[in-house]
Amino acid sequence: TRASGDDERLNRALRELGKLHFFRGDLEASERLLREAVELAERRADDHLRAAALNNLTGIHYVRGDLEQAMAGHRVCLGIRERMADDLGLAQTHKNIGILHYRMGEIEEGERHLEDGLALYRKAGDRRGESVTLRHLGNLLHYRGDQAGARRHWEASLYLCRELGNNEDLCSCLNNLGLLHFEQGHYASAERLYREALEIRASLNPNDHAMAILHDNLAELYIDLHQLGRAEEELRLADQLAGALEAAPMMTEVLAKRARIACQRGEHEQGRDFARAALSVAEPTGHVESLVEALIARAEVELGAGRFGESKQAGRQARDVARWSRMPHFELRAACVASRAAWL
């Protein structure tokens, strides 16, 4: 029989091994170890360890696109940490619940939880937690269409990351600022920011979800520049990582972009196949951004093929989902495609 101290050390070891496998891209092994950590904590009725293990486990659900299951895990963590009056744990959980809400299109709820998390991190003097939460508040403001507010939060997070020597979160800030430059048409500076983030991230972990996002964002940039060969190479790298991680939202993004590339080349039937595949992957996940991307890709492909009714229908569906989720950037993109289809 193990002593309670032995159980705590074993639980910590299981969680660290689970995180190691997660960052290496082996989600199956990571999930197995983290579930063992949860079960060990439950057998010992240790709420502190249970919340820590559940928090790690929900990261796998998030990457796979199972947002409802991730939310359920974080709700359990929230209850545990409220009972324990664990301010730092609550800061982490509010941050994570806020991220899930805005990914599901629930912007006000997301903002409330992120602001609660930020206040608790600042109260505890946890500057890394503060920097991460500032970044996610910037993401939320970006979804809302507030580019100035997003930039302000991302730059504040970037400053803290550089000050703390936190290269992992620095990469995410550089990526986000690259996205902002891209949306404003500053392609050269966007590419520089993406490449800087990619170089740093590759030195930390070349096989994780953040690398897939960076390759996908570079593909988006090259599609806009009509450099389709370069875009396809970035999508190949993103797809390779997304498949290994079983990351459904990223798989959707890749398929949607492949649909758009096929459309630009006049390969409309192949484009339709990619768009249908993107929708079939996106629909079960509850990941609103991915669903809207897939619908926009379908609308663009149908428009290119001269199927104006189908294009208008898909574009309006994308617009309505984006409007309901209060994501004006995506609403505008979808509305533009639907309007073009309606006029032709």
Short mmCIF file of N, CA, C and O in Angstrom, two decimals, residues 102-183:
data_model
loop_
_atom_site.label_atom_id
_atom_site.label_comp_id
_atom_site.label_asym_id
_atom_site.label_seq_id
_atom_site.Cartn_x
_atom_site.Cartn_y
_atom_site.Cartn_z
N TYR A 102 -15.39 31.80 -25.83
CA TYR A 102 -15.28 32.59 -27.05
C TYR A 102 -15.03 31.71 -28.26
O TYR A 102 -15.44 32.05 -29.38
N ARG A 103 -14.40 30.55 -28.09
CA ARG A 103 -14.26 29.62 -29.20
C ARG A 103 -15.61 29.06 -29.64
O ARG A 103 -15.79 28.66 -30.80
N MET A 104 -16.56 29.02 -28.71
CA MET A 104 -17.90 28.53 -29.02
C MET A 104 -18.84 29.66 -29.43
O MET A 104 -20.04 29.46 -29.61
N GLY A 105 -18.27 30.87 -29.57
CA GLY A 105 -19.06 32.01 -30.02
C GLY A 105 -19.80 32.73 -28.93
O GLY A 105 -20.62 33.61 -29.21
N GLU A 106 -19.52 32.42 -27.67
CA GLU A 106 -20.21 33.04 -26.52
C GLU A 106 -19.30 34.12 -25.94
O GLU A 106 -18.60 33.93 -24.94
N ILE A 107 -19.30 35.28 -26.61
CA ILE A 107 -18.29 36.29 -26.37
C ILE A 107 -18.41 36.93 -24.98
O ILE A 107 -17.41 37.10 -24.27
N GLU A 108 -19.63 37.31 -24.57
CA GLU A 108 -19.78 37.99 -23.28
C GLU A 108 -19.37 37.09 -22.12
O GLU A 108 -18.68 37.52 -21.19
N GLU A 109 -19.79 35.83 -22.17
CA GLU A 109 -19.40 34.88 -21.12
C GLU A 109 -17.89 34.69 -21.13
O GLU A 109 -17.25 34.62 -20.07
N GLY A 110 -17.31 34.60 -22.31
CA GLY A 110 -15.87 34.45 -22.41
C GLY A 110 -15.14 35.62 -21.79
O GLY A 110 -14.17 35.46 -21.03
N GLU A 111 -15.59 36.84 -22.10
CA GLU A 111 -14.94 38.04 -21.57
C GLU A 111 -15.04 38.09 -20.05
O GLU A 111 -14.07 38.44 -19.36
N ARG A 112 -16.20 37.73 -19.51
CA ARG A 112 -16.38 37.77 -18.05
C ARG A 112 -15.40 36.83 -17.35
O ARG A 112 -14.75 37.22 -16.37
N HIS A 113 -15.28 35.61 -17.86
CA HIS A 113 -14.37 34.66 -17.22
C HIS A 113 -12.91 35.07 -17.39
O HIS A 113 -12.10 34.93 -16.46
N LEU A 114 -12.55 35.60 -18.55
CA LEU A 114 -11.17 36.04 -18.75
C LEU A 114 -10.83 37.22 -17.85
O LEU A 114 -9.72 37.28 -17.29
N GLU A 115 -11.75 38.16 -17.69
CA GLU A 115 -11.50 39.29 -16.78
C GLU A 115 -11.37 38.81 -15.34
O GLU A 115 -10.53 39.32 -14.57
N ASP A 116 -12.19 37.82 -14.95
CA ASP A 116 -12.06 37.26 -13.60
C ASP A 116 -10.70 36.60 -13.41
O ASP A 116 -10.04 36.76 -12.37
N GLY A 117 -10.27 35.85 -14.42
CA GLY A 117 -8.96 35.20 -14.35
C GLY A 117 -7.83 36.21 -14.27
O GLY A 117 -6.89 36.05 -13.48
N LEU A 118 -7.92 37.28 -15.08
CA LEU A 118 -6.88 38.31 -15.08
C LEU A 118 -6.77 38.98 -13.71
O LEU A 118 -5.65 39.19 -13.20
N ALA A 119 -7.91 39.31 -13.11
CA ALA A 119 -7.90 39.94 -11.79
C ALA A 119 -7.25 39.04 -10.75
O ALA A 119 -6.47 39.50 -9.90
N LEU A 120 -7.53 37.74 -10.80
CA LEU A 120 -6.95 36.80 -9.83
C LEU A 120 -5.45 36.62 -10.05
O LEU A 120 -4.68 36.51 -9.09
N TYR A 121 -5.02 36.56 -11.30
CA TYR A 121 -3.59 36.46 -11.58
C TYR A 121 -2.86 37.70 -11.06
O TYR A 121 -1.76 37.60 -10.47
N ARG A 122 -3.43 38.87 -11.29
CA ARG A 122 -2.79 40.10 -10.82
C ARG A 122 -2.76 40.17 -9.29
O ARG A 122 -1.77 40.60 -8.71
N LYS A 123 -3.83 39.71 -8.67
CA LYS A 123 -3.88 39.68 -7.21
C LYS A 123 -2.77 38.78 -6.64
O LYS A 123 -2.14 39.11 -5.63
N ALA A 124 -2.51 37.67 -7.34
CA ALA A 124 -1.50 36.71 -6.87
C ALA A 124 -0.08 37.10 -7.32
O ALA A 124 0.90 36.47 -6.89
N GLY A 125 0.03 38.13 -8.17
CA GLY A 125 1.34 38.53 -8.67
C GLY A 125 1.93 37.55 -9.67
O GLY A 125 3.16 37.50 -9.86
N ASP A 126 1.07 36.77 -10.34
CA ASP A 126 1.52 35.79 -11.34
C ASP A 126 1.57 36.49 -12.70
O ASP A 126 0.56 36.59 -13.41
N ARG A 127 2.75 36.96 -13.09
CA ARG A 127 2.88 37.76 -14.30
C ARG A 127 2.77 36.91 -15.56
O ARG A 127 2.32 37.40 -16.61
N ARG A 128 3.20 35.65 -15.48
CA ARG A 128 3.03 34.80 -16.67
C ARG A 128 1.54 34.55 -16.91
O ARG A 128 1.07 34.64 -18.04
N GLY A 129 0.80 34.22 -15.86
CA GLY A 129 -0.63 34.04 -16.01
C GLY A 129 -1.31 35.29 -16.53
O GLY A 129 -2.21 35.24 -17.37
N GLU A 130 -0.83 36.45 -16.05
CA GLU A 130 -1.36 37.73 -16.53
C GLU A 130 -1.10 37.90 -18.03
O GLU A 130 -2.00 38.29 -18.78
N SER A 131 0.12 37.56 -18.47
CA SER A 131 0.46 37.75 -19.89
C SER A 131 -0.38 36.85 -20.79
O SER A 131 -0.85 37.27 -21.85
N VAL A 132 -0.58 35.60 -20.36
CA VAL A 132 -1.37 34.65 -21.16
C VAL A 132 -2.82 35.12 -21.25
O VAL A 132 -3.45 35.08 -22.32
N THR A 133 -3.37 35.59 -20.13
CA THR A 133 -4.77 36.02 -20.12
C THR A 133 -4.96 37.29 -20.93
O THR A 133 -5.98 37.45 -21.62
N LEU A 134 -4.00 38.21 -20.87
CA LEU A 134 -4.06 39.40 -21.73
C LEU A 134 -4.11 39.01 -23.20
O LEU A 134 -4.86 39.59 -24.00
N ARG A 135 -3.30 38.01 -23.56
CA ARG A 135 -3.29 37.55 -24.96
C ARG A 135 -4.66 37.03 -25.36
O ARG A 135 -5.16 37.33 -26.46
N HIS A 136 -5.28 36.24 -24.50
CA HIS A 136 -6.58 35.67 -24.86
C HIS A 136 -7.68 36.74 -24.86
O HIS A 136 -8.62 36.65 -25.66
N LEU A 137 -7.57 37.74 -24.01
CA LEU A 137 -8.52 38.85 -24.10
C LEU A 137 -8.34 39.58 -25.43
O LEU A 137 -9.32 40.02 -26.05
N GLY A 138 -7.09 39.69 -25.88
CA GLY A 138 -6.86 40.25 -27.22
C GLY A 138 -7.50 39.41 -28.30
O GLY A 138 -8.09 39.95 -29.25
N ASN A 139 -7.40 38.08 -28.17
CA ASN A 139 -8.06 37.20 -29.14
C ASN A 139 -9.56 37.45 -29.18
O ASN A 139 -10.17 37.52 -30.26
N LEU A 140 -10.15 37.57 -28.00
CA LEU A 140 -11.60 37.79 -27.92
C LEU A 140 -11.98 39.12 -28.58
O LEU A 140 -12.95 39.19 -29.35
N LEU A 141 -11.21 40.17 -28.30
CA LEU A 141 -11.50 41.47 -28.91
C LEU A 141 -11.33 41.41 -30.43
O LEU A 141 -12.08 42.06 -31.17
N HIS A 142 -10.37 40.62 -30.88
CA HIS A 142 -10.18 40.44 -32.32
C HIS A 142 -11.40 39.78 -32.94
O HIS A 142 -11.87 40.18 -34.02
N TYR A 143 -11.94 38.74 -32.29
CA TYR A 143 -13.16 38.10 -32.78
C TYR A 143 -14.29 39.11 -32.87
O TYR A 143 -15.13 39.06 -33.77
N ARG A 144 -14.32 40.01 -31.91
CA ARG A 144 -15.39 41.01 -31.86
C ARG A 144 -15.20 42.09 -32.92
O ARG A 144 -16.10 42.90 -33.18
N GLY A 145 -14.03 42.16 -33.54
CA GLY A 145 -13.76 43.16 -34.55
C GLY A 145 -13.06 44.40 -34.04
O GLY A 145 -12.89 45.38 -34.78
N ASP A 146 -12.61 44.37 -32.79
CA ASP A 146 -11.93 45.50 -32.18
C ASP A 146 -10.42 45.32 -32.37
O ASP A 146 -9.71 44.84 -31.49
N GLN A 147 -9.92 45.74 -33.54
CA GLN A 147 -8.50 45.53 -33.84
C GLN A 147 -7.59 46.35 -32.94
O GLN A 147 -6.52 45.88 -32.52
N ALA A 148 -8.00 47.57 -32.62
CA ALA A 148 -7.18 48.42 -31.75
C ALA A 148 -7.06 47.81 -30.35
O ALA A 148 -5.97 47.77 -29.76
N GLY A 149 -8.19 47.34 -29.82
CA GLY A 149 -8.16 46.70 -28.51
C GLY A 149 -7.36 45.43 -28.51
O GLY A 149 -6.60 45.14 -27.56
N ALA A 150 -7.48 44.65 -29.58
CA ALA A 150 -6.71 43.41 -29.69
C ALA A 150 -5.22 43.71 -29.70
O ALA A 150 -4.44 43.08 -28.98
N ARG A 151 -4.85 44.69 -30.52
CA ARG A 151 -3.41 45.03 -30.61
C ARG A 151 -2.87 45.50 -29.26
O ARG A 151 -1.76 45.13 -28.86
N ARG A 152 -3.65 46.31 -28.55
CA ARG A 152 -3.23 46.82 -27.24
C ARG A 152 -2.96 45.67 -26.26
O ARG A 152 -1.94 45.64 -25.57
N HIS A 153 -3.87 44.70 -26.22
CA HIS A 153 -3.70 43.56 -25.30
C HIS A 153 -2.54 42.66 -25.74
O HIS A 153 -1.78 42.17 -24.91
N TRP A 154 -2.42 42.42 -27.04
CA TRP A 154 -1.35 41.55 -27.54
C TRP A 154 0.03 42.18 -27.29
O TRP A 154 0.98 41.49 -26.92
N GLU A 155 0.12 43.50 -27.48
CA GLU A 155 1.42 44.15 -27.24
C GLU A 155 1.77 44.17 -25.76
O GLU A 155 2.95 44.04 -25.39
N ALA A 156 0.76 44.33 -24.89
CA ALA A 156 1.01 44.26 -23.44
C ALA A 156 1.49 42.86 -23.06
O ALA A 156 2.42 42.69 -22.25
N SER A 157 0.89 41.85 -23.65
CA SER A 157 1.30 40.47 -23.39
C SER A 157 2.71 40.23 -23.92
O SER A 157 3.54 39.59 -23.26
N LEU A 158 2.99 40.74 -25.12
CA LEU A 158 4.32 40.59 -25.72
C LEU A 158 5.40 41.21 -24.83
O LEU A 158 6.47 40.61 -24.62
N TYR A 159 5.13 42.38 -24.30
CA TYR A 159 6.08 43.06 -23.41
C TYR A 159 6.38 42.19 -22.20
O TYR A 159 7.56 42.02 -21.82
N LEU A 160 5.36 41.64 -21.57
CA LEU A 160 5.56 40.78 -20.40
C LEU A 160 6.34 39.52 -20.76
O LEU A 160 7.22 39.08 -20.02
N CYS A 161 6.02 38.93 -21.92
CA CYS A 161 6.72 37.71 -22.35
C CYS A 161 8.21 37.97 -22.53
O CYS A 161 9.05 37.17 -22.10
N ARG A 162 8.55 39.08 -23.18
CA ARG A 162 9.97 39.41 -23.38
C ARG A 162 10.64 39.67 -22.03
O ARG A 162 11.78 39.24 -21.81
N GLU A 163 9.97 40.36 -21.15
CA GLU A 163 10.53 40.67 -19.84
C GLU A 163 10.78 39.41 -19.02
O GLU A 163 11.78 39.30 -18.31
N LEU A 164 9.85 38.45 -19.13
CA LEU A 164 9.96 37.21 -18.36
C LEU A 164 10.82 36.15 -19.05
O LEU A 164 11.10 35.11 -18.46
N GLY A 165 11.23 36.39 -20.30
CA GLY A 165 11.95 35.38 -21.06
C GLY A 165 11.09 34.18 -21.40
O GLY A 165 11.59 33.05 -21.53
N ASN A 166 9.79 34.42 -21.57
CA ASN A 166 8.82 33.35 -21.82
C ASN A 166 8.64 33.18 -23.32
O ASN A 166 7.73 33.75 -23.93
N ASN A 167 9.52 32.40 -23.94
CA ASN A 167 9.50 32.25 -25.40
C ASN A 167 8.28 31.51 -25.90
O ASN A 167 7.81 31.75 -27.02
N GLU A 168 7.75 30.59 -25.09
CA GLU A 168 6.59 29.82 -25.55
C GLU A 168 5.40 30.73 -25.83
O GLU A 168 4.78 30.68 -26.90
N ASP A 169 5.07 31.60 -24.87
CA ASP A 169 3.94 32.51 -25.06
C ASP A 169 4.29 33.66 -25.99
O ASP A 169 3.42 34.23 -26.65
N LEU A 170 5.59 34.00 -26.06
CA LEU A 170 6.05 35.02 -27.01
C LEU A 170 5.66 34.64 -28.43
O LEU A 170 5.23 35.48 -29.23
N CYS A 171 5.82 33.36 -28.78
CA CYS A 171 5.47 32.89 -30.13
C CYS A 171 4.00 33.16 -30.44
O CYS A 171 3.66 33.58 -31.56
N SER A 172 3.14 32.93 -29.47
CA SER A 172 1.71 33.15 -29.69
C SER A 172 1.42 34.63 -29.92
O SER A 172 0.59 34.99 -30.77
N CYS A 173 2.09 35.51 -29.17
CA CYS A 173 1.90 36.95 -29.37
C CYS A 173 2.38 37.38 -30.75
O CYS A 173 1.70 38.17 -31.44
N LEU A 174 3.54 36.88 -31.17
CA LEU A 174 4.05 37.21 -32.50
C LEU A 174 3.09 36.73 -33.59
O LEU A 174 2.84 37.43 -34.58
N ASN A 175 2.54 35.53 -33.41
CA ASN A 175 1.58 34.99 -34.37
C ASN A 175 0.35 35.88 -34.46
O ASN A 175 -0.12 36.21 -35.56
N ASN A 176 -0.17 36.30 -33.30
CA ASN A 176 -1.38 37.12 -33.30
C ASN A 176 -1.14 38.48 -33.95
O ASN A 176 -1.98 38.98 -34.71
N LEU A 177 0.00 39.09 -33.64
CA LEU A 177 0.32 40.37 -34.27
C LEU A 177 0.54 40.19 -35.78
O LEU A 177 0.18 41.07 -36.58
N GLY A 178 1.11 39.05 -36.17
CA GLY A 178 1.23 38.74 -37.59
C GLY A 178 -0.12 38.68 -38.27
O GLY A 178 -0.30 39.19 -39.39
N LEU A 179 -1.09 38.06 -37.59
CA LEU A 179 -2.45 37.98 -38.13
C LEU A 179 -3.04 39.37 -38.33
O LEU A 179 -3.68 39.66 -39.35
N LEU A 180 -2.80 40.25 -37.36
CA LEU A 180 -3.32 41.61 -37.45
C LEU A 180 -2.69 42.35 -38.64
O LEU A 180 -3.40 43.01 -39.42
N HIS A 181 -1.38 42.21 -38.83
CA HIS A 181 -0.71 42.83 -39.97
C HIS A 181 -1.27 42.27 -41.28
O HIS A 181 -1.47 43.02 -42.25
N PHE A 182 -1.50 40.95 -41.32
CA PHE A 182 -2.05 40.31 -42.51
C PHE A 182 -3.42 40.90 -42.86
O PHE A 182 -3.69 41.24 -44.02
N GLU A 183 -4.28 41.02 -41.85
CA GLU A 183 -5.63 41.52 -42.10
C GLU A 183 -5.62 42.97 -42.57
O GLU A 183 -6.54 43.40 -43.27
#
